[in-house]
GROMACS .gro file of N, CA, C and O in nm:
model
  316
    1MET      N    1   0.158   0.347   0.686
    1MET     CA    2   0.125   0.396   0.839
    1MET      C    3   0.178   0.280   0.933
    1MET      O    4   0.131   0.181   0.886
    2ARG      N    5   0.216   0.338   1.047
    2ARG     CA    6   0.255   0.244   1.138
    2ARG      C    7   0.191   0.299   1.266
    2ARG      O    8   0.180   0.410   1.292
    3SER      N    9   0.130   0.201   1.359
    3SER     CA   10   0.084   0.235   1.484
    3SER      C   11   0.160   0.185   1.598
    3SER      O   12   0.191   0.080   1.613
    4ILE      N   13   0.170   0.288   1.692
    4ILE     CA   14   0.236   0.243   1.825
    4ILE      C   15   0.159   0.291   1.951
    4ILE      O   16   0.096   0.388   1.946
    5MET      N   17   0.155   0.206   2.040
    5MET     CA   18   0.056   0.235   2.167
    5MET      C   19   0.141   0.309   2.253
    5MET      O   20   0.260   0.273   2.296
    6VAL      N   21   0.104   0.417   2.315
    6VAL     CA   22   0.182   0.521   2.400
    6VAL      C   23   0.092   0.547   2.521
    6VAL      O   24  -0.029   0.555   2.518
    7LYS      N   25   0.164   0.578   2.635
    7LYS     CA   26   0.094   0.624   2.745
    7LYS      C   27   0.178   0.753   2.821
    7LYS      O   28   0.291   0.767   2.831
    8LEU      N   29   0.089   0.867   2.835
    8LEU     CA   30   0.136   0.974   2.866
    8LEU      C   31   0.054   1.018   3.007
    8LEU      O   32  -0.052   1.040   2.997
    9GLU      N   33   0.139   0.981   3.111
    9GLU     CA   34   0.079   1.005   3.256
    9GLU      C   35   0.080   1.130   3.316
    9GLU      O   36  -0.025   1.167   3.395
   10THR      N   37   0.167   1.230   3.282
   10THR     CA   38   0.177   1.337   3.357
   10THR      C   39   0.210   1.462   3.259
   10THR      O   40   0.242   1.432   3.143
   11ILE      N   41   0.203   1.572   3.304
   11ILE     CA   42   0.222   1.699   3.238
   11ILE      C   43   0.381   1.684   3.181
   11ILE      O   44   0.395   1.722   3.048
   12GLU      N   45   0.453   1.635   3.256
   12GLU     CA   46   0.597   1.622   3.197
   12GLU      C   47   0.604   1.531   3.093
   12GLU      O   48   0.688   1.547   2.996
   13ASP      N   49   0.521   1.422   3.102
   13ASP     CA   50   0.536   1.325   3.001
   13ASP      C   51   0.493   1.395   2.868
   13ASP      O   52   0.549   1.364   2.761
   14VAL      N   53   0.390   1.466   2.855
   14VAL     CA   54   0.320   1.523   2.760
   14VAL      C   55   0.429   1.622   2.686
   14VAL      O   56   0.467   1.624   2.554
   15LYS      N   57   0.504   1.686   2.780
   15LYS     CA   58   0.605   1.799   2.722
   15LYS      C   59   0.722   1.727   2.660
   15LYS      O   60   0.766   1.763   2.562
   16ALA      N   61   0.779   1.614   2.746
   16ALA     CA   62   0.880   1.546   2.691
   16ALA      C   63   0.843   1.478   2.541
   16ALA      O   64   0.902   1.479   2.453
   17PHE      N   65   0.730   1.425   2.547
   17PHE     CA   66   0.669   1.346   2.415
   17PHE      C   67   0.666   1.453   2.322
   17PHE      O   68   0.724   1.431   2.197
   18VAL      N   69   0.610   1.574   2.336
   18VAL     CA   70   0.610   1.683   2.223
   18VAL      C   71   0.744   1.714   2.179
   18VAL      O   72   0.761   1.750   2.057
   19SER      N   73   0.826   1.734   2.277
   19SER     CA   74   0.958   1.776   2.253
   19SER      C   75   1.034   1.666   2.159
   19SER      O   76   1.103   1.712   2.087
   20ILE      N   77   1.002   1.537   2.195
   20ILE     CA   78   1.072   1.429   2.097
   20ILE      C   79   0.995   1.453   1.955
   20ILE      O   80   1.084   1.454   1.855
   21MET      N   81   0.863   1.458   1.955
   21MET     CA   82   0.800   1.458   1.827
   21MET      C   83   0.843   1.575   1.731
   21MET      O   84   0.852   1.558   1.601
   22VAL      N   85   0.857   1.695   1.776
   22VAL     CA   86   0.894   1.788   1.692
   22VAL      C   87   1.020   1.780   1.629
   22VAL      O   88   1.060   1.856   1.539
   23GLN      N   89   1.112   1.714   1.684
   23GLN     CA   90   1.236   1.691   1.621
   23GLN      C   91   1.242   1.597   1.499
   23GLN      O   92   1.331   1.611   1.409
   24PHE      N   93   1.118   1.549   1.470
   24PHE     CA   94   1.111   1.454   1.348
   24PHE      C   95   1.027   1.520   1.240
   24PHE      O   96   0.922   1.585   1.280
   25ASN      N   97   1.047   1.529   1.117
   25ASN     CA   98   0.976   1.570   1.017
   25ASN      C   99   0.873   1.464   0.983
   25ASN      O  100   0.916   1.348   0.986
   26GLY      N  101   0.758   1.514   0.948
   26GLY     CA  102   0.662   1.411   0.902
   26GLY      C  103   0.516   1.462   0.968
   26GLY      O  104   0.500   1.546   1.037
   27TYR      N  105   0.418   1.364   0.939
   27TYR     CA  106   0.293   1.374   1.007
   27TYR      C  107   0.277   1.264   1.100
   27TYR      O  108   0.281   1.151   1.073
   28PHE      N  109   0.217   1.290   1.239
   28PHE     CA  110   0.207   1.207   1.337
   28PHE      C  111   0.070   1.237   1.403
   28PHE      O  112   0.060   1.352   1.425
   29ASP      N  113  -0.017   1.153   1.425
   29ASP     CA  114  -0.152   1.167   1.499
   29ASP      C  115  -0.153   1.086   1.620
   29ASP      O  116  -0.077   0.979   1.642
   30LEU      N  117  -0.218   1.144   1.724
   30LEU     CA  118  -0.267   1.057   1.839
   30LEU      C  119  -0.400   1.024   1.838
   30LEU      O  120  -0.482   1.113   1.827
   31ALA      N  121  -0.439   0.915   1.851
   31ALA     CA  122  -0.569   0.867   1.851
   31ALA      C  123  -0.647   0.797   1.971
   31ALA      O  124  -0.541   0.734   2.035
   32SER      N  125  -0.749   0.830   2.016
   32SER     CA  126  -0.811   0.754   2.134
   32SER      C  127  -0.966   0.746   2.074
   32SER      O  128  -1.049   0.841   2.076
   33GLY      N  129  -0.987   0.636   2.041
   33GLY     CA  130  -1.122   0.594   1.992
   33GLY      C  131  -1.142   0.677   1.856
   33GLY      O  132  -1.056   0.666   1.768
   34ARG      N  133  -1.236   0.757   1.848
   34ARG     CA  134  -1.259   0.841   1.708
   34ARG      C  135  -1.190   0.972   1.707
   34ARG      O  136  -1.198   1.050   1.617
   35TYR      N  137  -1.130   1.007   1.828
   35TYR     CA  138  -1.083   1.129   1.868
   35TYR      C  139  -0.929   1.125   1.810
   35TYR      O  140  -0.864   1.054   1.849
   36ILE      N  141  -0.880   1.228   1.721
   36ILE     CA  142  -0.767   1.231   1.661
   36ILE      C  143  -0.689   1.361   1.687
   36ILE      O  144  -0.763   1.463   1.652
   37VAL      N  145  -0.576   1.390   1.718
   37VAL     CA  146  -0.500   1.520   1.737
   37VAL      C  147  -0.375   1.507   1.683
   37VAL      O  148  -0.315   1.398   1.673
   38ASP      N  149  -0.310   1.623   1.654
   38ASP     CA  150  -0.170   1.626   1.609
   38ASP      C  151  -0.085   1.575   1.709
   38ASP      O  152  -0.086   1.638   1.822
   39ALA      N  153   0.021   1.488   1.708
   39ALA     CA  154   0.095   1.455   1.801
   39ALA      C  155   0.209   1.553   1.836
   39ALA      O  156   0.272   1.516   1.936
   40LYS      N  157   0.221   1.651   1.764
   40LYS     CA  158   0.309   1.761   1.792
   40LYS      C  159   0.241   1.873   1.883
   40LYS      O  160   0.307   1.985   1.885
   41SER      N  161   0.106   1.861   1.909
   41SER     CA  162   0.041   1.983   1.968
   41SER      C  163   0.009   1.944   2.112
   41SER      O  164  -0.057   1.854   2.146
   42VAL      N  165   0.078   2.039   2.200
   42VAL     CA  166   0.061   2.016   2.341
   42VAL      C  167  -0.085   2.032   2.380
   42VAL      O  168  -0.129   1.958   2.446
   43MET      N  169  -0.143   2.149   2.321
   43MET     CA  170  -0.298   2.163   2.365
   43MET      C  171  -0.377   2.053   2.307
   43MET      O  172  -0.480   2.011   2.397
   44GLY      N  173  -0.359   1.999   2.192
   44GLY     CA  174  -0.430   1.878   2.132
   44GLY      C  175  -0.422   1.763   2.220
   44GLY      O  176  -0.530   1.707   2.261
   45ILE      N  177  -0.315   1.731   2.276
   45ILE     CA  178  -0.273   1.612   2.354
   45ILE      C  179  -0.353   1.645   2.490
   45ILE      O  180  -0.413   1.536   2.541
   46PHE      N  181  -0.337   1.759   2.541
   46PHE     CA  182  -0.425   1.782   2.680
   46PHE      C  183  -0.561   1.769   2.662
   46PHE      O  184  -0.626   1.763   2.764
   47SER      N  185  -0.611   1.788   2.549
   47SER     CA  186  -0.758   1.770   2.529
   47SER      C  187  -0.795   1.629   2.530
   47SER      O  188  -0.932   1.604   2.540
   48MET      N  189  -0.700   1.528   2.534
   48MET     CA  190  -0.749   1.383   2.523
   48MET      C  191  -0.763   1.340   2.673
   48MET      O  192  -0.700   1.394   2.758
   49ASP      N  193  -0.816   1.215   2.676
   49ASP     CA  194  -0.825   1.146   2.818
   49ASP      C  195  -0.688   1.071   2.831
   49ASP      O  196  -0.656   0.957   2.782
   50LEU      N  197  -0.621   1.129   2.926
   50LEU     CA  198  -0.472   1.074   2.938
   50LEU      C  199  -0.471   0.966   3.035
   50LEU      O  200  -0.342   0.890   3.058
   51SER      N  201  -0.588   0.918   3.076
   51SER     CA  202  -0.588   0.796   3.167
   51SER      C  203  -0.583   0.663   3.071
   51SER      O  204  -0.580   0.566   3.110
   52LYS      N  205  -0.612   0.709   2.945
   52LYS     CA  206  -0.601   0.586   2.842
   52LYS      C  207  -0.485   0.565   2.773
   52LYS      O  208  -0.413   0.667   2.764
   53VAL      N  209  -0.462   0.451   2.721
   53VAL     CA  210  -0.350   0.425   2.633
   53VAL      C  211  -0.388   0.489   2.495
   53VAL      O  212  -0.488   0.474   2.447
   54LEU      N  213  -0.297   0.567   2.431
   54LEU     CA  214  -0.328   0.649   2.300
   54LEU      C  215  -0.247   0.574   2.198
   54LEU      O  216  -0.136   0.512   2.207
   55GLU      N  217  -0.297   0.578   2.071
   55GLU     CA  218  -0.238   0.511   1.953
   55GLU      C  219  -0.169   0.637   1.882
   55GLU      O  220  -0.234   0.716   1.823
   56LEU      N  221  -0.054   0.618   1.863
   56LEU     CA  222   0.036   0.720   1.791
   56LEU      C  223   0.056   0.651   1.641
   56LEU      O  224   0.087   0.532   1.613
   57ARG      N  225  -0.007   0.732   1.564
   57ARG     CA  226  -0.006   0.689   1.413
   57ARG      C  227   0.123   0.766   1.329
   57ARG      O  228   0.100   0.890   1.332
   58ILE      N  229   0.196   0.698   1.285
   58ILE     CA  230   0.306   0.761   1.193
   58ILE      C  231   0.260   0.770   1.063
   58ILE      O  232   0.245   0.650   1.026
   59LEU      N  233   0.217   0.863   1.014
   59LEU     CA  234   0.139   0.855   0.881
   59LEU      C  235   0.239   0.892   0.775
   59LEU      O  236   0.234   0.815   0.671
   60GLU      N  237   0.346   0.984   0.792
   60GLU     CA  238   0.430   1.001   0.674
   60GLU      C  239   0.555   1.065   0.733
   60GLU      O  240   0.548   1.167   0.805
   61THR      N  241   0.656   1.026   0.711
   61THR     CA  242   0.809   1.085   0.775
   61THR      C  243   0.906   1.055   0.692
   61THR      O  244   0.911   0.954   0.596
   62ASP      N  245   1.004   1.156   0.684
   62ASP     CA  246   1.125   1.138   0.595
   62ASP      C  247   1.229   1.064   0.682
   62ASP      O  248   1.330   1.014   0.643
   63GLU      N  249   1.201   1.027   0.808
   63GLU     CA  250   1.292   0.991   0.922
   63GLU      C  251   1.288   0.834   0.901
   63GLU      O  252   1.193   0.777   0.864
   64GLN      N  253   1.371   0.772   0.986
   64GLN     CA  254   1.371   0.627   0.989
   64GLN      C  255   1.276   0.575   1.086
   64GLN      O  256   1.284   0.652   1.215
   65GLU      N  257   1.179   0.494   1.087
   65GLU     CA  258   1.069   0.478   1.184
   65GLU      C  259   1.122   0.417   1.322
   65GLU      O  260   1.097   0.446   1.422
   66GLU      N  261   1.244   0.344   1.284
   66GLU     CA  262   1.306   0.276   1.428
   66GLU      C  263   1.372   0.370   1.498
   66GLU      O  264   1.392   0.377   1.630
   67GLU      N  265   1.409   0.488   1.420
   67GLU     CA  266   1.487   0.599   1.505
   67GLU      C  267   1.361   0.678   1.593
   67GLU      O  268   1.396   0.697   1.722
   68ILE      N  269   1.255   0.683   1.539
   68ILE     CA  270   1.143   0.741   1.613
   68ILE      C  271   1.109   0.657   1.734
   68ILE      O  272   1.093   0.705   1.837
   69ILE      N  273   1.085   0.523   1.696
   69ILE     CA  274   1.069   0.440   1.816
   69ILE      C  275   1.156   0.423   1.915
   69ILE      O  276   1.088   0.427   2.042
   70ALA      N  277   1.268   0.442   1.884
   70ALA     CA  278   1.378   0.430   1.991
   70ALA      C  279   1.366   0.556   2.076
   70ALA      O  280   1.386   0.558   2.205
   71ALA      N  281   1.341   0.679   2.028
   71ALA     CA  282   1.332   0.812   2.098
   71ALA      C  283   1.207   0.808   2.193
   71ALA      O  284   1.207   0.848   2.299
   72LEU      N  285   1.100   0.729   2.135
   72LEU     CA  286   0.982   0.726   2.224
   72LEU      C  287   0.968   0.599   2.327
   72LEU      O  288   0.864   0.593   2.392
   73LYS      N  289   1.082   0.534   2.334
   73LYS     CA  290   1.069   0.407   2.403
   73LYS      C  291   1.017   0.422   2.548
   73LYS      O  292   0.947   0.332   2.585
   74PRO      N  293   1.042   0.546   2.616
   74PRO     CA  294   0.980   0.551   2.765
   74PRO      C  295   0.838   0.561   2.751
   74PRO      O  296   0.774   0.511   2.875
   75PHE      N  297   0.775   0.589   2.644
   75PHE     CA  298   0.644   0.601   2.649
   75PHE      C  299   0.570   0.494   2.586
   75PHE      O  300   0.452   0.503   2.586
   76ILE      N  301   0.638   0.397   2.533
   76ILE     CA  302   0.564   0.296   2.465
   76ILE      C  303   0.511   0.197   2.555
   76ILE      O  304   0.590   0.150   2.641
   77VAL      N  305   0.387   0.142   2.517
   77VAL     CA  306   0.322   0.030   2.617
   77VAL      C  307   0.327  -0.100   2.523
   77VAL      O  308   0.285  -0.091   2.403
   78GLU      N  309   0.387  -0.198   2.586
   78GLU     CA  310   0.413  -0.318   2.518
   78GLU      C  311   0.276  -0.396   2.549
   78GLU      O  312   0.220  -0.392   2.647
   79GLU      N  313   0.213  -0.449   2.431
   79GLU     CA  314   0.089  -0.523   2.452
   79GLU      C  315   0.111  -0.683   2.427
   79GLU      O  316   0.207  -0.713   2.388
   0.00000   0.00000   0.00000
């Protein structure tokens, strides 16, 4: 498993993020505290507190993780 911190500030950000995520095969979760949703679910993401930084968990994928990270670069928060 690999974790990446992401920030989704607008409705357009959420739509763009999900559009990217559905291109990849695998299991991806977004977590905020104890609350976890499917990172490919628009409704799930909108149920989260988007004022906070979210943790993207790459659980299992057939894709290269670096390719996923490159596609998500606009949303990644550097710590």
